[in-house]
CSV table of C-alpha atoms in Angstrom, one decimal:
chain,number,residue,atom,x,y,z
X,268,MET,CA,-41.6,171.0,42.0
X,269,LYS,CA,-41.2,168.1,44.2
X,270,ASP,CA,-37.2,168.0,43.1
X,271,GLU,CA,-37.1,171.5,44.4
X,272,ASN,CA,-38.8,170.8,47.6
X,273,ARG,CA,-36.4,167.7,48.1
X,274,SER,CA,-33.5,170.1,47.5
X,275,VAL,CA,-34.7,173.0,50.2
X,276,GLY,CA,-35.5,170.3,52.5
X,277,ARG,CA,-31.8,168.9,52.3
X,278,LEU,CA,-30.7,172.3,52.3
X,279,LEU,CA,-32.4,173.0,55.5
X,280,ASP,CA,-31.2,169.8,57.1
X,281,VAL,CA,-27.7,170.6,56.0
X,282,LEU,CA,-28.0,174.1,57.7
X,283,ALA,CA,-29.6,172.6,60.9
X,284,GLU,CA,-26.5,170.0,61.2
X,285,ALA,CA,-24.2,173.2,60.6
X,286,ARG,CA,-25.8,175.1,63.1
X,287,GLU,CA,-25.5,172.1,65.6
X,288,LEU,CA,-21.8,171.8,64.7
X,289,VAL,CA,-21.3,175.6,65.1
X,290,THR,CA,-22.8,175.4,68.6
X,291,GLU,CA,-20.9,172.6,69.6
X,292,PHE,CA,-17.6,174.2,68.3
X,293,ALA,CA,-18.6,177.5,70.0
X,294,ASP,CA,-19.2,175.6,73.3
X,295,GLU,CA,-15.9,173.7,72.8
X,296,ALA,CA,-14.2,177.0,72.2
X,297,ASN,CA,-15.6,178.4,75.3
X,298,ARG,CA,-14.5,175.5,77.3
X,299,SER,CA,-11.4,175.5,75.8
X,300,GLY,CA,-11.0,179.4,76.6
X,301,ALA,CA,-12.3,179.0,80.0
X,302,ALA,CA,-9.7,176.2,80.4
X,303,GLU,CA,-6.8,178.3,79.0
X,304,VAL,CA,-7.7,181.1,81.2
X,305,ALA,CA,-8.0,178.7,84.3
X,306,LEU,CA,-4.5,177.4,83.2
X,307,ARG,CA,-3.0,180.9,82.9
X,308,GLU,CA,-4.3,181.9,86.1
X,309,SER,CA,-2.9,178.7,87.9
X,310,GLU,CA,0.3,179.3,86.2
X,311,GLU,CA,0.4,182.8,87.4
X,312,ARG,CA,-0.3,181.8,91.1
X,313,TYR,CA,2.3,179.3,90.9
X,314,ARG,CA,4.6,181.9,89.5
X,315,ILE,CA,3.8,184.0,92.2
X,316,HIS,CA,3.9,181.6,95.1
X,317,PHE,CA,7.7,180.5,93.9
X,318,SER,CA,8.8,184.2,93.3
X,319,LEU,CA,8.2,184.7,97.0
X,320,THR,CA,9.1,181.5,98.7
X,321,ASN,CA,12.6,179.8,98.9
X,322,ASP,CA,11.1,176.7,97.2
X,323,VAL,CA,12.7,176.6,93.8
X,324,MET,CA,10.8,174.6,91.0
X,325,PHE,CA,12.9,172.5,88.2
X,326,SER,CA,11.5,170.5,85.4
X,327,PHE,CA,13.7,168.0,83.5
X,328,ASP,CA,13.0,166.0,80.4
X,329,ARG,CA,14.0,162.3,80.4
X,330,GLN,CA,17.6,162.9,79.5
X,331,LEU,CA,17.9,165.1,82.9
X,332,THR,CA,18.1,168.3,80.7
X,333,ILE,CA,16.6,171.4,82.6
X,334,LEU,CA,13.5,172.5,80.8
X,335,SER,CA,12.5,175.2,83.3
X,336,VAL,CA,13.3,176.7,86.3
X,337,SER,CA,11.3,179.2,88.6
X,338,SER,CA,12.3,182.7,88.7
X,339,ASN,CA,13.4,182.9,92.3
X,340,VAL,CA,16.4,180.5,91.8
X,341,GLU,CA,18.1,183.9,91.2
X,342,ARG,CA,17.5,184.8,94.6
X,343,VAL,CA,18.4,181.5,96.0
X,344,LEU,CA,21.3,180.3,94.0
X,345,GLY,CA,22.0,183.5,92.1
X,346,TYR,CA,21.5,182.0,88.6
X,347,MET,CA,19.1,183.6,86.0
X,348,PRO,CA,16.7,181.0,84.7
X,349,GLU,CA,18.1,181.2,81.1
X,350,GLU,CA,21.5,180.5,82.5
X,351,LEU,CA,20.1,177.1,83.5
X,352,THR,CA,17.5,176.2,81.0
X,353,GLY,CA,18.6,173.7,78.2
X,354,LYS,CA,21.6,172.4,80.3
X,355,PRO,CA,22.0,168.9,81.3
X,356,LEU,CA,21.7,168.4,85.3
X,357,ALA,CA,25.5,167.2,84.9
X,358,GLU,CA,26.9,170.3,83.4
X,359,ALA,CA,24.6,172.7,85.3
X,360,ASN,CA,27.0,172.4,88.3
X,361,LEU,CA,24.1,173.0,90.6
X,362,LEU,CA,24.7,170.2,93.0
X,363,HIS,CA,27.8,169.3,95.2
X,364,ALA,CA,29.9,166.6,93.1
X,365,ASP,CA,29.4,164.1,96.0
X,366,ASP,CA,25.6,164.4,96.0
X,367,MET,CA,25.2,163.9,92.2
X,368,PRO,CA,25.0,160.1,92.0
X,369,GLU,CA,22.3,159.9,94.7
X,370,ALA,CA,20.5,162.9,92.6
X,371,VAL,CA,20.5,161.1,89.3
X,372,ASP,CA,19.4,157.6,91.1
X,373,LYS,CA,16.6,159.8,92.5
X,374,ALA,CA,15.8,161.3,89.3
X,375,GLN,CA,15.7,157.7,87.5
X,376,HIS,CA,13.2,156.3,90.3
X,377,VAL,CA,10.9,159.3,89.5
X,378,LEU,CA,11.4,158.6,85.6
X,379,ALA,CA,10.0,155.1,86.3
X,380,GLY,CA,6.9,156.7,87.9
X,381,GLU,CA,8.2,157.0,91.5
X,382,VAL,CA,7.7,159.7,94.0
X,383,TYR,CA,10.2,160.7,96.4
X,384,LEU,CA,9.8,163.2,99.3
X,385,SER,CA,12.2,165.2,101.6
X,386,SER,CA,15.7,164.0,100.3
X,387,ILE,CA,18.6,166.4,101.6
X,388,PHE,CA,21.2,167.7,98.8
X,389,ARG,CA,23.7,170.3,98.8
X,390,PHE,CA,23.4,172.8,96.0
X,391,VAL,CA,26.2,175.4,95.1
X,392,THR,CA,25.4,178.8,94.3
X,393,LYS,CA,26.5,180.9,91.3
X,394,ASN,CA,29.4,182.2,93.6
X,395,GLY,CA,30.3,179.1,95.1
X,396,ASP,CA,28.4,179.0,98.4
X,397,ILE,CA,27.0,175.9,99.7
X,398,VAL,CA,22.8,176.0,99.9
X,399,ILE,CA,21.3,172.9,101.7
X,400,GLY,CA,18.0,172.1,99.9
X,401,GLU,CA,15.2,169.9,101.0
X,402,VAL,CA,14.2,168.2,97.7
X,403,SER,CA,11.1,166.3,96.5
X,404,GLY,CA,10.3,164.8,93.1
X,405,ILE,CA,7.3,163.8,91.3
X,406,PRO,CA,6.9,162.4,87.7
X,407,LEU,CA,5.0,164.3,84.8
X,408,SER,CA,2.9,161.9,82.6
X,409,ARG,CA,1.3,162.3,79.3
X,410,ASP,CA,-0.7,159.5,77.6
X,411,GLY,CA,0.7,157.0,80.3
X,412,GLN,CA,4.4,157.8,80.0
X,413,VAL,CA,6.4,159.8,82.2
X,414,VAL,CA,7.9,162.7,80.2
X,415,GLU,CA,9.3,165.1,82.7
X,416,VAL,CA,10.8,165.1,86.3
X,417,ILE,CA,9.2,168.0,88.4
X,418,ILE,CA,11.6,168.9,91.3
X,419,VAL,CA,10.9,171.3,94.1
X,420,ALA,CA,13.8,172.3,96.1
X,421,ARG,CA,13.4,174.2,99.6
X,422,ASP,CA,16.2,176.2,101.1
X,423,ILE,CA,16.6,174.8,104.6
X,424,THR,CA,20.0,176.1,105.2
X,425,LYS,CA,19.2,178.5,108.2
X,426,ARG,CA,17.3,175.7,109.5
X,427,ILE,CA,20.2,173.1,109.5
X,428,ASN,CA,22.6,175.5,110.5
X,429,THR,CA,20.6,176.5,113.5
X,430,GLU,CA,20.0,172.6,114.2
X,431,ASN,CA,23.7,172.1,114.0
X,432,SER,CA,24.5,175.3,116.5
X,433,LEU,CA,21.9,173.9,119.0
X,434,ARG,CA,23.4,170.4,118.6
X,435,GLU,CA,27.2,171.5,119.4
X,436,SER,CA,25.7,173.9,122.1
X,437,SER,CA,24.3,170.9,123.6
X,438,GLU,CA,27.0,168.8,123.2
X,439,ARG,CA,29.2,171.1,124.9
X,440,TYR,CA,26.7,171.8,127.8
X,441,LEU,CA,26.6,168.1,128.3
X,442,HIS,CA,30.5,167.9,128.4
X,443,ILE,CA,30.4,170.7,131.0
X,444,LEU,CA,28.1,168.7,133.0
X,445,ASP,CA,29.7,165.4,132.6
X,446,SER,CA,32.8,167.0,134.0
X,447,LEU,CA,31.5,168.4,137.1
X,448,PRO,CA,32.8,166.9,140.3
X,449,GLY,CA,29.4,166.6,141.5
X,450,ALA,CA,26.7,164.4,140.6
X,451,VAL,CA,24.3,165.5,137.7
X,452,CYS,CA,21.3,163.9,136.4
X,453,ILE,CA,18.3,165.0,134.1
X,454,LEU,CA,14.9,163.2,134.5
X,455,LYS,CA,11.9,163.6,132.2
X,456,ALA,CA,9.2,165.5,133.9
X,457,GLU,CA,6.5,163.3,132.3
X,458,ASP,CA,7.7,159.9,134.0
X,459,THR,CA,10.8,160.9,135.7
X,460,ARG,CA,12.8,158.5,133.4
X,461,PHE,CA,16.7,159.4,133.5
X,462,MET,CA,17.8,161.1,130.3
X,463,PHE,CA,21.1,162.0,131.3
X,464,ALA,CA,23.6,161.2,134.1
X,465,ASN,CA,27.2,162.6,134.4
X,466,GLN,CA,30.1,160.2,135.7
X,467,GLY,CA,29.8,161.9,138.9
X,468,PHE,CA,26.4,160.5,139.4
X,469,CYS,CA,27.4,157.1,138.0
X,470,ALA,CA,30.3,157.0,140.6
X,471,LEU,CA,27.9,158.2,143.5
X,472,SER,CA,25.1,155.6,142.7
X,473,GLY,CA,27.4,152.9,141.9
X,474,HIS,CA,25.1,152.2,138.5
X,475,GLU,CA,26.5,152.4,135.2
X,476,ILE,CA,25.3,154.7,132.7
X,477,ARG,CA,23.7,151.9,130.7
X,478,ASP,CA,21.7,150.9,133.5
X,479,ILE,CA,20.4,154.3,134.5
X,480,ILE,CA,19.4,156.0,131.1
X,481,GLY,CA,15.6,155.1,130.6
X,482,LYS,CA,15.1,153.9,134.1
X,483,THR,CA,13.4,155.7,137.0
X,484,PRO,CA,15.0,156.5,140.3
X,485,VAL,CA,12.2,154.3,141.8
X,486,GLU,CA,13.4,151.2,139.5
X,487,LEU,CA,16.7,152.0,140.6
X,488,LYS,CA,15.7,152.0,144.1
X,489,LEU,CA,17.6,155.4,144.7
X,490,PRO,CA,15.0,157.5,146.7
X,491,VAL,CA,15.5,157.3,150.3
X,492,GLY,CA,15.2,161.1,151.3
X,493,LEU,CA,14.6,162.4,147.7
X,494,ASP,CA,10.8,162.3,148.3
X,495,ASP,CA,10.8,166.1,148.5
X,496,PHE,CA,11.7,165.9,144.9
X,497,PHE,CA,9.0,163.7,143.7
X,498,SER,CA,5.3,163.8,143.9
X,499,ASN,CA,3.6,160.7,143.4
X,500,GLY,CA,6.4,159.4,141.5
X,501,LYS,CA,6.9,162.5,139.2
X,502,PRO,CA,9.2,165.4,139.7
X,503,ASP,CA,7.8,168.7,141.4
X,504,ALA,CA,8.8,170.6,137.9
X,505,GLY,CA,6.1,173.6,139.0
X,506,SER,CA,8.6,175.1,141.3
X,507,SER,CA,11.2,177.4,139.7
X,508,GLN,CA,14.0,176.3,141.7
X,509,ALA,CA,14.3,174.0,144.8
X,510,ASP,CA,16.4,175.3,147.8
X,511,LEU,CA,19.5,173.3,148.5
X,512,LYS,CA,18.6,170.4,150.8
X,513,LYS,CA,20.2,167.6,152.6
X,514,GLN,CA,19.2,164.0,151.3
X,515,ARG,CA,19.8,160.4,151.5
X,516,LEU,CA,20.3,158.4,148.4
X,517,LYS,CA,20.7,154.5,148.3
X,518,LYS,CA,23.6,153.2,146.4
X,519,LYS,CA,23.7,149.9,144.2
X,520,ASP,CA,25.6,147.9,146.8
X,521,GLY,CA,23.0,148.9,149.6
X,522,THR,CA,24.9,151.5,151.5
X,523,THR,CA,23.6,155.1,151.8
X,524,ALA,CA,24.8,158.4,151.1
X,525,ASP,CA,24.0,161.8,152.4
X,526,VAL,CA,23.9,164.4,149.5
X,527,MET,CA,23.2,168.0,149.5
X,528,VAL,CA,20.7,168.2,146.5
X,529,SER,CA,19.5,171.2,144.3
X,530,SER,CA,17.0,171.0,141.5
X,531,GLY,CA,15.1,172.9,139.1
X,532,PRO,CA,13.2,172.6,135.8
X,533,VAL,CA,15.0,172.6,132.5
X,534,LYS,CA,14.5,171.8,128.8
X,535,TYR,CA,16.5,168.9,127.5
X,536,ALA,CA,16.1,167.4,123.8
X,537,GLY,CA,12.7,169.0,123.6
X,538,GLU,CA,11.3,167.9,126.7
X,539,ASP,CA,10.4,169.2,129.9
X,540,CYS,CA,12.7,167.9,132.5
X,541,LEU,CA,14.2,168.2,136.2
X,542,ILE,CA,17.9,168.8,136.8
X,543,LEU,CA,19.3,167.4,140.1
X,544,ILE,CA,22.8,168.2,141.2
X,545,MET,CA,24.1,166.6,144.0
X,546,MET,CA,26.8,167.0,146.4
X,547,ASP,CA,28.3,163.8,148.4
X,548,VAL,CA,28.5,165.0,152.0
X,549,THR,CA,28.8,161.6,153.7
X,550,ASN,CA,32.3,161.7,154.7
X,551,TYR,CA,31.9,165.4,155.9
X,552,LYS,CA,29.0,164.6,157.9
X,553,ARG,CA,31.0,161.4,159.5
X,554,SER,CA,34.0,163.7,160.5
X,555,LEU,CA,31.8,166.1,162.5
């Protein structure tokens, strides 16, 4: 009877342990299930994000073979993801040939555990067009070892083209200003420092361009009758356009010039500025 009781007791102990194991397993399964659901939801959010933006995400293994590509690569570069998956980077023809060495070098740094941000590369679309991409890369590690390179490339072609157009337009604008017979200068509204002066202004003032840029009219001792254009040392940029006025300007050699001046607010290099256009009328005045 005692042996039977001991056997029953052991059986109850085993059952109790089994229940504990089952409970632990169930809890772990629930946690794993919840984690799996959360992972799937996270993946879906990322999939939706990358399908709606111009950010293309690539993953590469340590040999720089493409493991995965976000679906919007078709919209940005013209490729279906399956056309690129499994191909080595060097054979995928995704990058301009001149950009490949730098791209491989960046990838090797990521494989070494580094992160790089905002590098610019030229991508080649399926039909041969060039897309400018702003690229960031991070390492993906498992068990302390980098196993993948995650790359996010953002299409910035329109931004770059716009910046280039603005720069070209600005260069043409400055070329026109520089070739004008009158004296033209642009001063920053905040502190009245010269940001631009054409050759006509250099000839009128007697100062060389390297001595003008970054200085204020007061530092160059220019204002004699230009006080109307300054208030406490700052240009009166509040007015939309100043009338043509006769003023006096002190030259580098100490002599003065009579000038007709027109001024107005202008945007230059992203700054609020004042443009002054002057015509030397000294000789005309003396001839009267």
